[in-house]
């Protein structure tokens, strides 16, 4: 077994937990729909986070050619997977008990943590490239990171309902476009 195959097991587990968190959360929303005051940006952001999680896992295939792994290199890649898991954990509302749930209140209670974890994932992604490849991303990839950071900063700072209702669909649309432009095929 090569080093990447060995190391990617833990990365896949962490990202798999993020997918599980999001899918279980969505199922919880459906099951508890009668006692939930819906706030549509939540499922939209959950969908965007699922897309990000899958894209991060997909892009990690590009590291299979890396033959010399250091503990620091592995830690930074693991940190990115952990940040993505935290995104999933913070955007997925807790649906426990029999109480009425206001998704808007739950969203804004966790919004700063959610958008903070996005910023952390972006910073780690930049650092990961620097540590593993010796340089930052370039071109569209770097521009995408900049747009994602601007979206996350707006979400982190603003408490405006209107702003968050713009951020949610824009995030999903932009993440989809980013993937369509840069990640249609497995990294070579």
PDB file of C-alpha atoms in Angstrom:
ATOM      1  CA  UNK A   1       0.000   0.000   0.000  1.00  0.00           C
ATOM      2  CA  UNK A   2       1.406   3.408  -0.932  1.00  0.00           C
ATOM      3  CA  UNK A   3       1.490   6.324   1.535  1.00  0.00           C
ATOM      4  CA  UNK A   4      -1.418   8.216  -0.024  1.00  0.00           C
ATOM      5  CA  UNK A   5      -3.693   5.175   0.085  1.00  0.00           C
ATOM      6  CA  UNK A   6      -2.861   4.724   3.751  1.00  0.00           C
ATOM      7  CA  UNK A   7      -3.272   8.392   4.693  1.00  0.00           C
ATOM      8  CA  UNK A   8      -6.407   8.915   2.630  1.00  0.00           C
ATOM      9  CA  UNK A   9      -8.326   6.445   4.809  1.00  0.00           C
ATOM     10  CA  UNK A  10      -8.488   8.869   7.741  1.00  0.00           C
ATOM     11  CA  UNK A  11      -9.252  11.788   5.413  1.00  0.00           C
ATOM     12  CA  UNK A  12     -12.098   9.818   3.839  1.00  0.00           C
ATOM     13  CA  UNK A  13     -13.495   8.944   7.259  1.00  0.00           C
ATOM     14  CA  UNK A  14     -13.558  12.589   8.366  1.00  0.00           C
ATOM     15  CA  UNK A  15     -15.155  13.726   5.103  1.00  0.00           C
ATOM     16  CA  UNK A  16     -17.550  10.769   5.277  1.00  0.00           C
ATOM     17  CA  UNK A  17     -18.633  11.969   8.714  1.00  0.00           C
ATOM     18  CA  UNK A  18     -19.377  15.378   7.176  1.00  0.00           C
ATOM     19  CA  UNK A  19     -21.548  13.753   4.501  1.00  0.00           C
ATOM     20  CA  UNK A  20     -23.284  11.672   7.187  1.00  0.00           C
ATOM     21  CA  UNK A  21     -23.896  14.797   9.279  1.00  0.00           C
ATOM     22  CA  UNK A  22     -25.488  16.609   6.341  1.00  0.00           C
ATOM     23  CA  UNK A  23     -27.616  13.692   5.124  1.00  0.00           C
ATOM     24  CA  UNK A  24     -28.777  12.815   8.646  1.00  0.00           C
ATOM     25  CA  UNK A  25     -29.566  16.475   9.242  1.00  0.00           C
ATOM     26  CA  UNK A  26     -31.619  16.691   6.069  1.00  0.00           C
ATOM     27  CA  UNK A  27     -33.510  13.527   6.995  1.00  0.00           C
ATOM     28  CA  UNK A  28     -34.093  15.031  10.457  1.00  0.00           C
ATOM     29  CA  UNK A  29     -35.566  18.156   8.854  1.00  0.00           C
ATOM     30  CA  UNK A  30     -37.923  16.044   6.791  1.00  0.00           C
ATOM     31  CA  UNK A  31     -38.976  13.889   9.760  1.00  0.00           C
ATOM     32  CA  UNK A  32     -39.555  16.903  12.021  1.00  0.00           C
ATOM     33  CA  UNK A  33     -41.105  19.145   9.344  1.00  0.00           C
ATOM     34  CA  UNK A  34     -44.358  19.610  11.285  1.00  0.00           C
ATOM     35  CA  UNK A  35     -42.582  21.213  14.211  1.00  0.00           C
ATOM     36  CA  UNK A  36     -40.039  23.232  12.243  1.00  0.00           C
ATOM     37  CA  UNK A  37     -40.372  26.868  11.266  1.00  0.00           C
ATOM     38  CA  UNK A  38     -38.485  26.572   7.971  1.00  0.00           C
ATOM     39  CA  UNK A  39     -35.745  28.989   6.982  1.00  0.00           C
ATOM     40  CA  UNK A  40     -34.805  28.091   3.420  1.00  0.00           C
ATOM     41  CA  UNK A  41     -31.157  29.282   3.535  1.00  0.00           C
ATOM     42  CA  UNK A  42     -30.410  26.357   5.883  1.00  0.00           C
ATOM     43  CA  UNK A  43     -31.085  23.515   3.407  1.00  0.00           C
ATOM     44  CA  UNK A  44     -29.481  25.571   0.620  1.00  0.00           C
ATOM     45  CA  UNK A  45     -26.298  26.025   2.685  1.00  0.00           C
ATOM     46  CA  UNK A  46     -26.434  22.356   3.668  1.00  0.00           C
ATOM     47  CA  UNK A  47     -26.518  21.477  -0.039  1.00  0.00           C
ATOM     48  CA  UNK A  48     -23.604  23.829  -0.768  1.00  0.00           C
ATOM     49  CA  UNK A  49     -21.647  22.277   2.106  1.00  0.00           C
ATOM     50  CA  UNK A  50     -22.324  18.784   0.749  1.00  0.00           C
ATOM     51  CA  UNK A  51     -21.017  19.928  -2.616  1.00  0.00           C
ATOM     52  CA  UNK A  52     -17.892  21.383  -0.979  1.00  0.00           C
ATOM     53  CA  UNK A  53     -17.313  18.180   0.988  1.00  0.00           C
ATOM     54  CA  UNK A  54     -17.504  16.022  -2.121  1.00  0.00           C
ATOM     55  CA  UNK A  55     -15.302  18.457  -4.080  1.00  0.00           C
ATOM     56  CA  UNK A  56     -12.616  18.408  -1.360  1.00  0.00           C
ATOM     57  CA  UNK A  57     -12.640  14.607  -1.367  1.00  0.00           C
ATOM     58  CA  UNK A  58     -12.545  14.577  -5.193  1.00  0.00           C
ATOM     59  CA  UNK A  59      -9.635  17.043  -5.337  1.00  0.00           C
ATOM     60  CA  UNK A  60      -7.621  15.039  -2.800  1.00  0.00           C
ATOM     61  CA  UNK A  61      -7.084  12.424  -5.486  1.00  0.00           C
ATOM     62  CA  UNK A  62      -4.560  14.849  -6.973  1.00  0.00           C
ATOM     63  CA  UNK A  63      -2.279  14.156  -3.997  1.00  0.00           C
ATOM     64  CA  UNK A  64      -1.842  10.497  -4.941  1.00  0.00           C
ATOM     65  CA  UNK A  65       1.354  11.306  -6.836  1.00  0.00           C
ATOM     66  CA  UNK A  66       2.964  12.851  -3.758  1.00  0.00           C
ATOM     67  CA  UNK A  67       5.564  10.286  -2.682  1.00  0.00           C
ATOM     68  CA  UNK A  68       7.229  12.033   0.241  1.00  0.00           C
ATOM     69  CA  UNK A  69       4.787  12.791   3.041  1.00  0.00           C
ATOM     70  CA  UNK A  70       5.712  14.645   6.203  1.00  0.00           C
ATOM     71  CA  UNK A  71       3.673  14.716   9.370  1.00  0.00           C
ATOM     72  CA  UNK A  72       3.148  18.476   8.889  1.00  0.00           C
ATOM     73  CA  UNK A  73       1.938  17.882   5.338  1.00  0.00           C
ATOM     74  CA  UNK A  74      -0.509  15.260   6.505  1.00  0.00           C
ATOM     75  CA  UNK A  75      -1.715  17.436   9.398  1.00  0.00           C
ATOM     76  CA  UNK A  76      -2.565  20.311   7.094  1.00  0.00           C
ATOM     77  CA  UNK A  77      -4.529  18.032   4.774  1.00  0.00           C
ATOM     78  CA  UNK A  78      -6.304  16.526   7.789  1.00  0.00           C
ATOM     79  CA  UNK A  79      -7.007  20.035   9.130  1.00  0.00           C
ATOM     80  CA  UNK A  80      -8.787  20.891   5.885  1.00  0.00           C
ATOM     81  CA  UNK A  81     -10.989  17.801   6.192  1.00  0.00           C
ATOM     82  CA  UNK A  82     -11.725  18.708   9.819  1.00  0.00           C
ATOM     83  CA  UNK A  83     -12.664  22.285   8.873  1.00  0.00           C
ATOM     84  CA  UNK A  84     -15.058  20.917   6.235  1.00  0.00           C
ATOM     85  CA  UNK A  85     -16.577  18.566   8.826  1.00  0.00           C
ATOM     86  CA  UNK A  86     -17.074  21.527  11.168  1.00  0.00           C
ATOM     87  CA  UNK A  87     -18.825  23.428   8.375  1.00  0.00           C
ATOM     88  CA  UNK A  88     -21.247  20.512   8.109  1.00  0.00           C
ATOM     89  CA  UNK A  89     -21.704  20.302  11.880  1.00  0.00           C
ATOM     90  CA  UNK A  90     -22.395  24.023  12.274  1.00  0.00           C
ATOM     91  CA  UNK A  91     -24.890  24.347   9.396  1.00  0.00           C
ATOM     92  CA  UNK A  92     -26.853  21.218  10.330  1.00  0.00           C
ATOM     93  CA  UNK A  93     -29.462  22.055  12.960  1.00  0.00           C
ATOM     94  CA  UNK A  94     -29.990  19.812  15.958  1.00  0.00           C
ATOM     95  CA  UNK A  95     -33.408  18.201  15.669  1.00  0.00           C
ATOM     96  CA  UNK A  96     -33.874  16.535  19.017  1.00  0.00           C
ATOM     97  CA  UNK A  97     -36.824  16.253  21.348  1.00  0.00           C
ATOM     98  CA  UNK A  98     -40.364  17.357  20.613  1.00  0.00           C
ATOM     99  CA  UNK A  99     -39.944  21.133  20.864  1.00  0.00           C
ATOM    100  CA  UNK A 100     -40.765  23.505  18.042  1.00  0.00           C
ATOM    101  CA  UNK A 101     -37.628  24.492  16.124  1.00  0.00           C
ATOM    102  CA  UNK A 102     -37.114  27.863  14.492  1.00  0.00           C
ATOM    103  CA  UNK A 103     -34.487  27.270  11.798  1.00  0.00           C
ATOM    104  CA  UNK A 104     -33.844  30.997  11.412  1.00  0.00           C
ATOM    105  CA  UNK A 105     -32.909  31.283  15.091  1.00  0.00           C
ATOM    106  CA  UNK A 106     -30.777  28.131  14.888  1.00  0.00           C
ATOM    107  CA  UNK A 107     -29.055  29.414  11.741  1.00  0.00           C
ATOM    108  CA  UNK A 108     -28.141  32.797  13.174  1.00  0.00           C
ATOM    109  CA  UNK A 109     -27.026  31.226  16.462  1.00  0.00           C
ATOM    110  CA  UNK A 110     -24.419  29.183  14.530  1.00  0.00           C
ATOM    111  CA  UNK A 111     -23.799  31.461  11.514  1.00  0.00           C
ATOM    112  CA  UNK A 112     -20.555  32.952  12.804  1.00  0.00           C
ATOM    113  CA  UNK A 113     -19.182  29.481  13.555  1.00  0.00           C
ATOM    114  CA  UNK A 114     -20.307  28.214  10.141  1.00  0.00           C
ATOM    115  CA  UNK A 115     -18.778  31.068   8.180  1.00  0.00           C
ATOM    116  CA  UNK A 116     -15.699  31.057  10.419  1.00  0.00           C
ATOM    117  CA  UNK A 117     -15.154  27.394   9.589  1.00  0.00           C
ATOM    118  CA  UNK A 118     -15.432  28.247   5.878  1.00  0.00           C
ATOM    119  CA  UNK A 119     -12.727  30.891   6.311  1.00  0.00           C
ATOM    120  CA  UNK A 120     -10.606  28.367   8.208  1.00  0.00           C
ATOM    121  CA  UNK A 121     -11.051  25.779   5.438  1.00  0.00           C
ATOM    122  CA  UNK A 122     -10.003  28.373   2.842  1.00  0.00           C
ATOM    123  CA  UNK A 123      -6.932  29.459   4.807  1.00  0.00           C
ATOM    124  CA  UNK A 124      -5.958  25.829   5.327  1.00  0.00           C
ATOM    125  CA  UNK A 125      -6.453  25.133   1.618  1.00  0.00           C
ATOM    126  CA  UNK A 126      -4.048  27.953   0.750  1.00  0.00           C
ATOM    127  CA  UNK A 127      -1.548  26.742   3.357  1.00  0.00           C
ATOM    128  CA  UNK A 128      -1.924  23.164   2.135  1.00  0.00           C
ATOM    129  CA  UNK A 129      -0.848  24.131  -1.355  1.00  0.00           C
ATOM    130  CA  UNK A 130       2.064  26.102   0.046  1.00  0.00           C
ATOM    131  CA  UNK A 131       3.209  23.197   2.253  1.00  0.00           C
ATOM    132  CA  UNK A 132       2.691  20.412  -0.300  1.00  0.00           C
ATOM    133  CA  UNK A 133       3.442  22.176  -3.597  1.00  0.00           C
ATOM    134  CA  UNK A 134       5.579  25.102  -2.479  1.00  0.00           C
ATOM    135  CA  UNK A 135       3.221  27.717  -3.943  1.00  0.00           C
ATOM    136  CA  UNK A 136      -0.305  29.054  -3.673  1.00  0.00           C
ATOM    137  CA  UNK A 137      -3.075  28.163  -6.072  1.00  0.00           C
ATOM    138  CA  UNK A 138      -3.132  30.142  -9.290  1.00  0.00           C
ATOM    139  CA  UNK A 139      -5.656  31.532 -11.748  1.00  0.00           C
ATOM    140  CA  UNK A 140      -9.280  30.535 -11.355  1.00  0.00           C
ATOM    141  CA  UNK A 141      -8.577  28.434  -8.273  1.00  0.00           C
ATOM    142  CA  UNK A 142      -7.062  31.371  -6.398  1.00  0.00           C
ATOM    143  CA  UNK A 143      -9.826  33.690  -7.636  1.00  0.00           C
ATOM    144  CA  UNK A 144     -12.390  31.157  -6.418  1.00  0.00           C
ATOM    145  CA  UNK A 145     -10.778  31.147  -2.992  1.00  0.00           C
ATOM    146  CA  UNK A 146     -11.041  34.949  -2.972  1.00  0.00           C
ATOM    147  CA  UNK A 147     -14.745  34.912  -3.845  1.00  0.00           C
ATOM    148  CA  UNK A 148     -15.427  32.184  -1.264  1.00  0.00           C
ATOM    149  CA  UNK A 149     -13.604  34.262   1.358  1.00  0.00           C
ATOM    150  CA  UNK A 150     -15.654  37.353   0.491  1.00  0.00           C
ATOM    151  CA  UNK A 151     -18.886  35.360   0.801  1.00  0.00           C
ATOM    152  CA  UNK A 152     -17.790  33.890   4.127  1.00  0.00           C
ATOM    153  CA  UNK A 153     -16.736  37.301   5.461  1.00  0.00           C
ATOM    154  CA  UNK A 154     -20.122  38.761   4.510  1.00  0.00           C
ATOM    155  CA  UNK A 155     -21.838  35.882   6.306  1.00  0.00           C
ATOM    156  CA  UNK A 156     -19.577  36.223   9.319  1.00  0.00           C
ATOM    157  CA  UNK A 157     -20.100  39.970   9.696  1.00  0.00           C
ATOM    158  CA  UNK A 158     -23.712  40.480   8.638  1.00  0.00           C
ATOM    159  CA  UNK A 159     -26.722  39.669  10.769  1.00  0.00           C
ATOM    160  CA  UNK A 160     -29.077  40.823   8.021  1.00  0.00           C
ATOM    161  CA  UNK A 161     -31.700  38.339   6.936  1.00  0.00           C
ATOM    162  CA  UNK A 162     -31.620  39.788   3.405  1.00  0.00           C
ATOM    163  CA  UNK A 163     -27.839  39.354   3.149  1.00  0.00           C
ATOM    164  CA  UNK A 164     -28.019  35.721   4.242  1.00  0.00           C
ATOM    165  CA  UNK A 165     -30.861  35.076   1.818  1.00  0.00           C
ATOM    166  CA  UNK A 166     -28.571  36.344  -0.953  1.00  0.00           C
ATOM    167  CA  UNK A 167     -25.498  34.482   0.296  1.00  0.00           C
ATOM    168  CA  UNK A 168     -27.153  31.042   0.349  1.00  0.00           C
ATOM    169  CA  UNK A 169     -28.164  30.726  -3.333  1.00  0.00           C
ATOM    170  CA  UNK A 170     -25.079  32.662  -4.482  1.00  0.00           C
ATOM    171  CA  UNK A 171     -22.853  30.242  -2.549  1.00  0.00           C
ATOM    172  CA  UNK A 172     -24.504  27.209  -4.093  1.00  0.00           C
ATOM    173  CA  UNK A 173     -24.369  28.720  -7.582  1.00  0.00           C
ATOM    174  CA  UNK A 174     -20.749  29.840  -7.247  1.00  0.00           C
ATOM    175  CA  UNK A 175     -19.559  26.535  -5.751  1.00  0.00           C
ATOM    176  CA  UNK A 176     -21.275  24.718  -8.622  1.00  0.00           C
ATOM    177  CA  UNK A 177     -19.601  26.984 -11.182  1.00  0.00           C
ATOM    178  CA  UNK A 178     -16.211  26.593  -9.468  1.00  0.00           C
ATOM    179  CA  UNK A 179     -16.499  22.807  -9.632  1.00  0.00           C
ATOM    180  CA  UNK A 180     -17.719  22.881 -13.250  1.00  0.00           C
ATOM    181  CA  UNK A 181     -14.722  24.981 -14.276  1.00  0.00           C
ATOM    182  CA  UNK A 182     -11.976  23.263 -12.285  1.00  0.00           C
ATOM    183  CA  UNK A 183     -13.017  19.799 -11.139  1.00  0.00           C
ATOM    184  CA  UNK A 184     -15.018  18.075 -13.866  1.00  0.00           C
ATOM    185  CA  UNK A 185     -12.448  15.297 -14.191  1.00  0.00           C
ATOM    186  CA  UNK A 186     -10.270  13.697 -11.539  1.00  0.00           C
ATOM    187  CA  UNK A 187      -7.046  15.635 -10.946  1.00  0.00           C
ATOM    188  CA  UNK A 188      -4.133  14.267 -12.925  1.00  0.00           C
TER     189      UNK A 188
END
